[in-house]
GROMACS .gro file of C-alpha atoms in nm:
model
  141
    1MET     CA    1   1.574  -1.677   0.582
    2SER     CA    2   1.249  -1.708   0.785
    3LYS     CA    3   0.996  -1.417   0.841
    4ALA     CA    4   1.064  -1.442   1.208
    5ALA     CA    5   1.484  -1.430   1.164
    6GLU     CA    6   1.373  -1.096   0.864
    7LEU     CA    7   1.171  -0.928   1.123
    8LYS     CA    8   1.453  -0.986   1.394
    9GLY     CA    9   1.696  -0.865   1.172
   10MET     CA   10   1.502  -0.532   1.125
   11GLY     CA   11   1.475  -0.456   1.508
   12LEU     CA   12   1.134  -0.650   1.539
   13LYS     CA   13   1.025  -0.945   1.775
   14ALA     CA   14   0.856  -1.199   1.582
   15THR     CA   15   0.568  -1.206   1.771
   16GLY     CA   16   0.249  -1.406   1.652
   17PRO     CA   17   0.048  -1.066   1.519
   18ARG     CA   18   0.347  -0.915   1.342
   19LEU     CA   19   0.408  -1.293   1.163
   20LYS     CA   20   0.048  -1.316   1.093
   21ILE     CA   21  -0.030  -0.953   0.938
   22LEU     CA   22   0.292  -0.994   0.731
   23ASN     CA   23   0.184  -1.302   0.610
   24LEU     CA   24  -0.160  -1.145   0.514
   25PHE     CA   25   0.050  -0.870   0.299
   26GLU     CA   26   0.268  -1.130   0.124
   27THR     CA   27  -0.038  -1.374   0.051
   28SER     CA   28  -0.390  -1.129   0.031
   29GLU     CA   29  -0.501  -1.105  -0.343
   30GLU     CA   30  -0.557  -0.718  -0.242
   31ARG     CA   31  -0.246  -0.549  -0.213
   32HIS     CA   32  -0.351  -0.220  -0.081
   33LEU     CA   33  -0.534  -0.260   0.268
   34THR     CA   34  -0.592  -0.028   0.537
   35ALA     CA   35  -0.582  -0.123   0.923
   36GLU     CA   36  -0.960  -0.212   0.960
   37ASP     CA   37  -0.892  -0.453   0.648
   38VAL     CA   38  -0.614  -0.597   0.838
   39TYR     CA   39  -0.838  -0.637   1.154
   40ARG     CA   40  -1.152  -0.752   0.981
   41MET     CA   41  -0.930  -1.039   0.775
   42LEU     CA   42  -0.729  -1.168   1.116
   43LEU     CA   43  -1.117  -1.186   1.249
   44VAL     CA   44  -1.233  -1.428   0.989
   45GLU     CA   45  -0.916  -1.617   1.055
   46GLU     CA   46  -1.016  -1.629   1.437
   47ILE     CA   47  -0.701  -1.415   1.544
   48ASP     CA   48  -0.746  -1.233   1.865
   49VAL     CA   49  -0.523  -0.923   1.773
   50GLY     CA   50  -0.707  -0.575   1.875
   51LEU     CA   51  -0.699  -0.326   1.641
   52ALA     CA   52  -0.482  -0.049   1.838
   53THR     CA   53  -0.226  -0.348   1.768
   54VAL     CA   54  -0.285  -0.392   1.421
   55TYR     CA   55  -0.233  -0.004   1.413
   56ARG     CA   56   0.058  -0.043   1.589
   57VAL     CA   57   0.194  -0.337   1.397
   58LEU     CA   58   0.165  -0.152   1.043
   59THR     CA   59   0.324   0.158   1.220
   60GLN     CA   60   0.621  -0.017   1.303
   61PHE     CA   61   0.649  -0.218   0.980
   62GLU     CA   62   0.628   0.099   0.772
   63GLN     CA   63   0.925   0.251   1.006
   64ALA     CA   64   1.109  -0.095   0.929
   65GLY     CA   65   1.047  -0.034   0.554
   66ILE     CA   66   0.867  -0.342   0.541
   67LEU     CA   67   0.559  -0.134   0.412
   68GLU     CA   68   0.484   0.159   0.241
   69ARG     CA   69   0.160   0.419   0.396
   70HIS     CA   70  -0.028   0.610   0.148
   71HIS     CA   71  -0.290   0.890   0.188
   72PHE     CA   72  -0.537   0.847  -0.116
   73GLU     CA   73  -0.848   1.058  -0.081
   74THR     CA   74  -1.035   0.845   0.062
   75GLY     CA   75  -0.960   0.935   0.375
   76LYS     CA   76  -0.780   0.638   0.510
   77ALA     CA   77  -0.421   0.544   0.527
   78VAL     CA   78  -0.356   0.216   0.327
   79PHE     CA   79  -0.032   0.025   0.328
   80GLU     CA   80   0.100  -0.232   0.095
   81LEU     CA   81   0.455  -0.411   0.119
   82LYS     CA   82   0.745  -0.216  -0.005
   83GLN     CA   83   0.873  -0.262  -0.351
   84ASP     CA   84   1.211  -0.234  -0.477
   85GLU     CA   85   1.038  -0.139  -0.832
   86HIS     CA   86   0.871   0.197  -0.889
   87HIS     CA   87   0.489   0.256  -0.970
   88ASP     CA   88   0.220   0.470  -0.988
   89HIS     CA   89  -0.155   0.446  -0.892
   90LEU     CA   90  -0.499   0.477  -1.002
   91VAL     CA   91  -0.753   0.528  -0.748
   92CYS     CA   92  -1.146   0.505  -0.765
   93VAL     CA   93  -1.313   0.788  -0.584
   94LYS     CA   94  -1.627   0.524  -0.585
   95CYS     CA   95  -1.539   0.242  -0.426
   96GLY     CA   96  -1.205   0.303  -0.343
   97GLY     CA   97  -1.022   0.046  -0.530
   98VAL     CA   98  -0.666   0.086  -0.616
   99GLU     CA   99  -0.491  -0.014  -0.956
  100GLU     CA  100  -0.085   0.008  -0.949
  101PHE     CA  101   0.056   0.088  -1.307
  102PHE     CA  102   0.434   0.175  -1.453
  103ASP     CA  103   0.466   0.371  -1.788
  104PRO     CA  104   0.798   0.417  -1.872
  105GLU     CA  105   0.711   0.691  -2.155
  106ILE     CA  106   0.536   0.929  -1.824
  107GLU     CA  107   0.865   0.846  -1.572
  108ALA     CA  108   1.084   0.988  -1.901
  109ARG     CA  109   0.879   1.281  -1.946
  110GLN     CA  110   0.887   1.366  -1.508
  111ASP     CA  111   1.233   1.298  -1.589
  112ALA     CA  112   1.285   1.553  -1.853
  113ILE     CA  113   1.068   1.841  -1.679
  114ALA     CA  114   1.312   1.783  -1.400
  115ALA     CA  115   1.614   1.828  -1.561
  116LYS     CA  116   1.493   2.140  -1.773
  117HIS     CA  117   1.441   2.288  -1.437
  118GLY     CA  118   1.766   2.169  -1.306
  119PHE     CA  119   1.585   1.925  -0.987
  120ASP     CA  120   1.732   1.604  -0.896
  121ILE     CA  121   1.480   1.378  -0.840
  122GLN     CA  122   1.488   1.196  -0.481
  123ASP     CA  123   1.149   1.017  -0.498
  124HIS     CA  124   0.823   1.052  -0.606
  125GLU     CA  125   0.427   0.950  -0.634
  126MET     CA  126   0.127   0.968  -0.882
  127TYR     CA  127  -0.240   0.918  -0.806
  128ILE     CA  128  -0.445   0.957  -1.083
  129TYR     CA  129  -0.839   1.004  -0.909
  130GLY     CA  130  -1.119   0.864  -1.122
  131ILE     CA  131  -1.376   0.632  -1.177
  132CYS     CA  132  -1.303   0.248  -1.231
  133LYS     CA  133  -1.516   0.040  -1.468
  134ALA     CA  134  -1.657  -0.131  -1.265
  135CYS     CA  135  -1.834   0.164  -1.089
  136GLN     CA  136  -1.889   0.348  -1.412
  137LEU     CA  137  -2.097  -0.018  -1.521
  138LYS     CA  138  -2.261   0.032  -1.176
  139GLN     CA  139  -2.378   0.403  -1.291
  140LYS     CA  140  -2.497   0.307  -1.601
  141LYS     CA  141  -2.761   0.059  -1.473
   0.00000   0.00000   0.00000
């Protein structure tokens, strides 16, 4: 199915900006992007889309279930393509970098704690804040 058909199936018109922004998320090496990141990437590709349009498209994609919004301690909303597989995040408080991870032992422990308290987990997110290896190396120099 084409991207245009996918967007139409979600109730969104397949406009140029929407298609380009979706393509950026699908092809970018960086999986977690702010609206400003997307805007800068579009400028590099000489695509004339305003920052307000970028924000609007990201919000529409979030509402359609295409993107997931995170509010890390960096103070800016960060978006990533919605995935079927659950994962958690390591967030660097120095550079704002984000790494994804999945640990079955952590997931099992969370399930056990919830069961112990008679709690039916519907969803959860875990963010671990720290300093990434690259920033630690910079600090040592």
